[in-house]
Coordinates of C-alpha atoms in Angstrom, one line a residue:
X637 CA 17.1 36.3 21.2
X638 CA 13.9 33.5 21.9
X639 CA 11.2 36.4 21.4
X640 CA 12.7 37.2 17.7
X641 CA 12.9 33.8 17.0
X642 CA 9.2 33.2 18.1
X643 CA 7.9 36.3 15.9
X644 CA 9.8 35.5 13.1
X645 CA 7.9 33.6 10.4
X646 CA 7.5 30.7 9.0
X647 CA 8.9 31.4 5.6
X648 CA 10.2 34.9 5.2
X649 CA 11.7 36.0 2.1
X650 CA 15.1 35.3 1.4
X651 CA 16.2 38.6 -1.3
X652 CA 14.5 41.8 0.7
X653 CA 16.0 44.2 -2.1
X654 CA 14.4 42.3 -4.9
X655 CA 11.3 42.1 -2.7
X656 CA 10.7 45.8 -2.1
X657 CA 11.6 46.6 -6.1
X658 CA 9.1 44.2 -7.3
X659 CA 6.6 46.0 -4.8
X660 CA 7.4 49.2 -6.3
X661 CA 7.1 47.9 -10.1
X662 CA 3.4 46.5 -8.6
X663 CA 2.2 49.7 -7.3
X664 CA 3.7 52.4 -10.2
X665 CA 1.4 50.6 -12.7
X666 CA -1.8 52.2 -13.9
X667 CA -4.9 51.2 -12.4
X668 CA -6.4 50.1 -16.1
X669 CA -4.1 47.3 -16.5
X670 CA -5.7 44.3 -17.9
X671 CA -5.1 40.6 -17.8
X672 CA -3.3 39.0 -20.8
X673 CA -4.0 34.9 -20.6
X674 CA -0.5 33.1 -20.9
X675 CA 0.5 30.0 -23.3
X676 CA -1.8 27.9 -20.1
X677 CA -4.7 29.5 -19.4
X678 CA -8.0 28.6 -20.9
X679 CA -8.8 30.3 -24.6
X680 CA -12.2 32.5 -24.5
X681 CA -15.0 29.6 -24.7
X682 CA -17.7 30.4 -27.9
X683 CA -20.1 28.0 -27.9
X684 CA -20.7 24.2 -26.2
X685 CA -18.3 22.7 -28.1
X686 CA -15.6 24.9 -26.8
X687 CA -17.3 24.4 -23.6
X688 CA -17.2 20.2 -23.9
X689 CA -13.6 20.3 -25.3
X690 CA -12.0 22.3 -22.8
X691 CA -14.1 20.5 -20.0
X692 CA -12.2 17.1 -21.5
X693 CA -8.8 18.8 -21.7
X694 CA -9.3 20.1 -17.7
X695 CA -10.9 16.2 -16.6
X696 CA -7.7 14.7 -18.1
X697 CA -5.2 16.9 -16.5
X698 CA -7.3 16.2 -12.7
X699 CA -7.4 12.8 -13.3
X700 CA -3.8 12.7 -13.9
X701 CA -3.0 13.6 -10.5
X702 CA -6.5 12.3 -8.6
X703 CA -6.7 9.0 -9.7
X704 CA -3.3 7.8 -8.2
X705 CA -4.0 9.6 -5.2
X706 CA -7.4 7.5 -5.0
X707 CA -5.3 4.1 -5.6
X708 CA -2.8 4.8 -3.5
X709 CA -5.8 5.9 -0.8
X710 CA -7.3 2.6 -1.6
X711 CA -4.3 0.3 -1.3
X712 CA -3.4 1.9 2.4
X713 CA -6.4 1.4 3.3
X714 CA -7.5 -2.1 2.3
X715 CA -3.9 -2.8 4.1
X716 CA -6.2 -3.2 7.3
X717 CA -9.1 -4.5 5.6
X718 CA -6.8 -7.2 4.1
X719 CA -5.9 -8.2 7.6
X720 CA -9.6 -8.3 9.0
X721 CA -10.1 -10.7 6.8
X722 CA -7.4 -13.0 7.0
X723 CA -8.1 -12.5 11.3
X724 CA -11.6 -13.4 10.3
X725 CA -10.2 -17.3 9.1
X726 CA -8.2 -17.1 12.2
X727 CA -10.7 -17.5 14.8
X728 CA -13.5 -15.1 15.4
X729 CA -11.5 -13.8 18.8
X730 CA -9.0 -12.3 16.3
X731 CA -11.2 -10.9 13.9
X732 CA -13.0 -8.8 17.2
X733 CA -9.4 -7.8 18.7
X734 CA -8.3 -6.7 14.9
X735 CA -11.5 -4.8 14.3
X736 CA -11.1 -3.0 17.9
X737 CA -8.0 -2.1 17.3
X738 CA -8.1 -1.0 13.7
X739 CA -11.4 1.1 14.3
X740 CA -10.8 2.7 17.8
X741 CA -7.1 2.6 18.8
X742 CA -4.9 3.1 15.5
X743 CA -8.2 4.7 13.7
X744 CA -8.1 7.6 16.3
X745 CA -4.2 7.6 16.3
X746 CA -4.5 7.7 12.2
X747 CA -6.7 10.9 12.9
X748 CA -4.3 12.8 14.8
X749 CA -1.3 12.1 12.7
X750 CA -2.5 13.0 9.4
X751 CA -4.3 16.1 10.8
X752 CA -0.7 17.3 12.3
X753 CA 0.7 16.1 9.1
X754 CA -1.3 18.5 7.0
X755 CA 0.4 21.5 7.6
X756 CA 2.7 20.7 5.0
X757 CA 0.3 21.4 2.5
X758 CA 0.0 25.0 3.5
X759 CA 4.1 25.5 3.9
X760 CA 4.8 23.8 0.9
X761 CA 2.5 25.4 -0.9
X762 CA 4.2 28.9 -0.1
X763 CA 7.8 27.4 -0.1
X764 CA 6.5 26.8 -4.1
X765 CA 5.3 30.7 -4.4
X766 CA 8.1 32.3 -2.9
X767 CA 10.7 30.0 -4.7
X768 CA 12.3 28.3 -2.2
X769 CA 11.7 24.9 -3.1
X770 CA 15.1 23.8 -1.0
X771 CA 12.6 24.4 2.3
X772 CA 10.4 21.7 1.5
X773 CA 12.8 19.0 2.7
X774 CA 13.2 21.2 5.9
X775 CA 9.9 21.4 7.0
X776 CA 9.0 17.6 6.0
X777 CA 11.9 16.9 8.5
X778 CA 10.5 19.4 11.0
X779 CA 7.3 17.5 10.5
X780 CA 8.7 14.2 11.7
X781 CA 10.0 15.9 15.0
X782 CA 6.7 17.0 15.9
X783 CA 5.1 14.0 14.8
X784 CA 7.2 11.4 16.3
X785 CA 7.0 13.2 19.9
X786 CA 3.3 13.2 19.2
X787 CA 3.4 9.6 18.3
X788 CA 5.6 9.1 21.5
X789 CA 2.5 10.6 23.2
X790 CA -0.1 8.6 21.4
X791 CA 1.9 5.2 22.2
X792 CA 0.7 5.5 26.0
X793 CA -3.2 4.9 24.9
X794 CA -1.6 1.0 23.0
X795 CA -0.1 0.3 26.0
X796 CA -2.8 0.7 28.1
X797 CA -5.3 0.0 25.2
X798 CA -6.2 -2.8 27.3
X799 CA -7.9 -1.1 30.1
X800 CA -8.8 1.7 28.1
X801 CA -11.1 -0.7 26.4
X802 CA -12.6 -2.2 29.4
X803 CA -13.6 1.4 29.9
X804 CA -15.4 1.7 27.4
X805 CA -17.8 -1.4 28.3
X806 CA -15.2 -4.2 26.0
X807 CA -15.3 -7.5 27.2
X808 CA -12.7 -8.9 29.2
X809 CA -11.6 -11.1 26.0
X810 CA -11.5 -9.0 23.9
X811 CA -10.0 -6.0 25.8
X812 CA -7.0 -8.4 26.4
X813 CA -6.7 -10.0 22.7
X814 CA -7.1 -6.1 21.6
X815 CA -5.0 -4.9 24.1
X816 CA -2.0 -7.1 23.4
X817 CA -2.6 -6.8 19.6
X818 CA -2.4 -2.8 19.9
X819 CA 1.3 -3.5 21.8
X820 CA 2.1 -4.9 19.3
X821 CA 1.3 -2.4 16.5
X822 CA 3.7 0.4 17.9
X823 CA 6.0 0.2 14.8
X824 CA 2.9 1.0 12.4
X825 CA 2.3 4.4 14.9
X826 CA 5.7 5.8 13.9
X827 CA 5.9 4.5 10.5
X828 CA 2.5 7.0 10.3
X829 CA 5.3 9.8 11.7
X830 CA 7.4 9.0 8.9
X831 CA 5.2 8.5 6.3
X832 CA 2.5 11.2 6.6
X833 CA 5.1 14.1 6.0
X834 CA 7.2 12.3 3.4
X835 CA 3.6 11.9 1.6
X836 CA 2.6 15.8 1.6
X837 CA 6.3 16.4 0.5
X838 CA 6.2 14.2 -2.8
X839 CA 2.3 15.5 -3.1
X840 CA 3.7 18.9 -3.3
X841 CA 5.8 18.1 -6.3
X842 CA 2.9 16.1 -7.9
X843 CA 5.0 12.9 -7.9
X844 CA 1.9 11.0 -7.6
X845 CA 2.4 7.9 -9.6
X846 CA 5.5 6.8 -7.3
X847 CA 3.5 7.0 -4.4
X848 CA 1.0 4.6 -6.2
X849 CA 3.8 2.3 -7.4
X850 CA 4.3 2.0 -4.0
X851 CA 1.3 1.7 -2.2
X852 CA 0.2 -1.3 -4.9
X853 CA 3.4 -3.4 -4.7
X854 CA 3.1 -3.2 -0.9
X855 CA -0.3 -4.6 -0.7
X856 CA 0.1 -7.5 -3.1
X857 CA 2.8 -8.5 -1.0
X858 CA 0.8 -7.7 2.2
X859 CA -1.7 -9.9 0.9
X860 CA 0.6 -12.8 0.5
X861 CA 2.4 -12.3 3.1
X862 CA -0.7 -12.2 5.6
X863 CA -2.5 -15.9 3.8
X864 CA 1.3 -17.1 4.3
X865 CA 1.8 -16.0 7.7
X866 CA -1.3 -15.9 9.7
X867 CA -2.8 -18.9 7.8
X868 CA -0.1 -21.1 6.2
X869 CA 2.0 -20.9 9.0
X870 CA -0.7 -20.5 11.6
X871 CA 0.9 -17.6 13.1
X872 CA -2.5 -16.2 13.9
X873 CA -2.6 -12.9 15.4
X874 CA 1.3 -12.5 15.9
X875 CA 1.2 -13.1 12.1
X876 CA -1.0 -9.9 11.3
X877 CA 0.9 -7.3 13.6
X878 CA 4.3 -9.0 12.0
X879 CA 3.2 -7.9 8.3
X880 CA 1.0 -4.9 8.9
X881 CA 3.7 -3.4 10.3
X882 CA 6.1 -4.5 7.8
X883 CA 3.6 -3.1 5.6
X884 CA 3.8 0.4 6.6
X885 CA 7.6 -0.2 7.2
X886 CA 8.4 -0.9 3.6
X887 CA 6.2 1.9 2.4
X888 CA 8.0 4.5 4.5
X889 CA 11.1 3.3 3.2
X890 CA 10.6 3.1 0.0
X891 CA 9.6 6.7 -0.5
X892 CA 12.4 7.4 1.2
X893 CA 14.8 5.9 -0.8
X894 CA 13.0 7.6 -4.0
X895 CA 13.4 11.2 -2.3
X896 CA 17.4 10.6 -1.6
X897 CA 17.8 8.7 -5.3
X898 CA 18.4 12.3 -6.6
X899 CA 14.9 12.3 -8.2
X900 CA 14.0 15.3 -6.0
X901 CA 17.7 16.9 -5.9
X902 CA 16.0 20.5 -5.7
X903 CA 13.4 20.1 -3.0
X904 CA 16.1 17.7 -0.7
X905 CA 19.6 18.8 0.3
X906 CA 20.0 16.3 3.1
X907 CA 19.5 16.2 6.8
X908 CA 19.5 19.7 8.6
X909 CA 19.4 21.3 11.5
X910 CA 17.0 23.8 10.8
X911 CA 14.5 21.4 11.1
X912 CA 15.1 21.9 15.2
X913 CA 14.0 25.9 14.6
X914 CA 11.1 27.4 14.8
X915 CA 9.2 24.3 16.3
X916 CA 6.6 26.3 18.0
X917 CA 5.6 28.0 15.3
X918 CA 4.9 24.3 13.6
X919 CA 3.4 22.8 16.4
X920 CA 1.0 25.5 16.5
X921 CA 0.2 25.4 12.6
X922 CA 0.0 21.6 12.9
X923 CA -3.0 21.4 15.8
X924 CA -5.2 24.1 13.8
X925 CA -4.6 22.0 10.9
X926 CA -5.6 18.9 12.4
X927 CA -8.7 20.6 14.2
X928 CA -9.7 21.3 10.7
X929 CA -9.5 18.0 9.5
X930 CA -11.3 17.0 12.9

């Protein structure tokens, strides 16, 4: 039984009879079948004017999706950058600790988690193509299981960050401060594990604007709270860790509330035990995605 589960594909057709009938129809078509453009296809281009007109139309469609996606990425990247800016006003050691933790410890973990979560891009595309949109929620939950397991392993890097930094040549003071800051940033690591699958889940449905709004609000709150806790109240590195963790947790909670609010009623049907099935096949695809991203 275990072998049968292992050999079963991640995405299989539900209606075998309909699939066979569809294949027979395809095979019975004459070889001289011609392509008939649909209403969404670009009409024939007859000159430079037609080319630029269609170029502008397609560019608007592209930027409608790419614009909010770019804004979202910039906002999320700016969370760490703003923390570093305020850390520089706290002191030289605080700036060094935050910079080293962001670039070495969190940077490595971010790459691994983002790569592992990229498997959803393939599976969500397959699910849409096969008409199995309700499987998107299952795939997202399955990715949560995989990425949280990965986060547990990566947490060792956070716990022993001070020793690791000493090994690669950092000074004692910076290694100690960055190691302590890394331990405080463990909640951010597990926020990554929930955020990246939800981001791929929403992107597959072209729900980019809501991600941009959430990221923009998070950036504004992050900036205000960083100033308040790190400088005004004098919390220093502790304030940096609190605000950065809160910002990522806010993004995760806001996206999850949007998903379960009914806006994704076709793709989110609730928690399912299916998330724990075929995990090994999902792990292999996630590892392949991580390697390609690296």
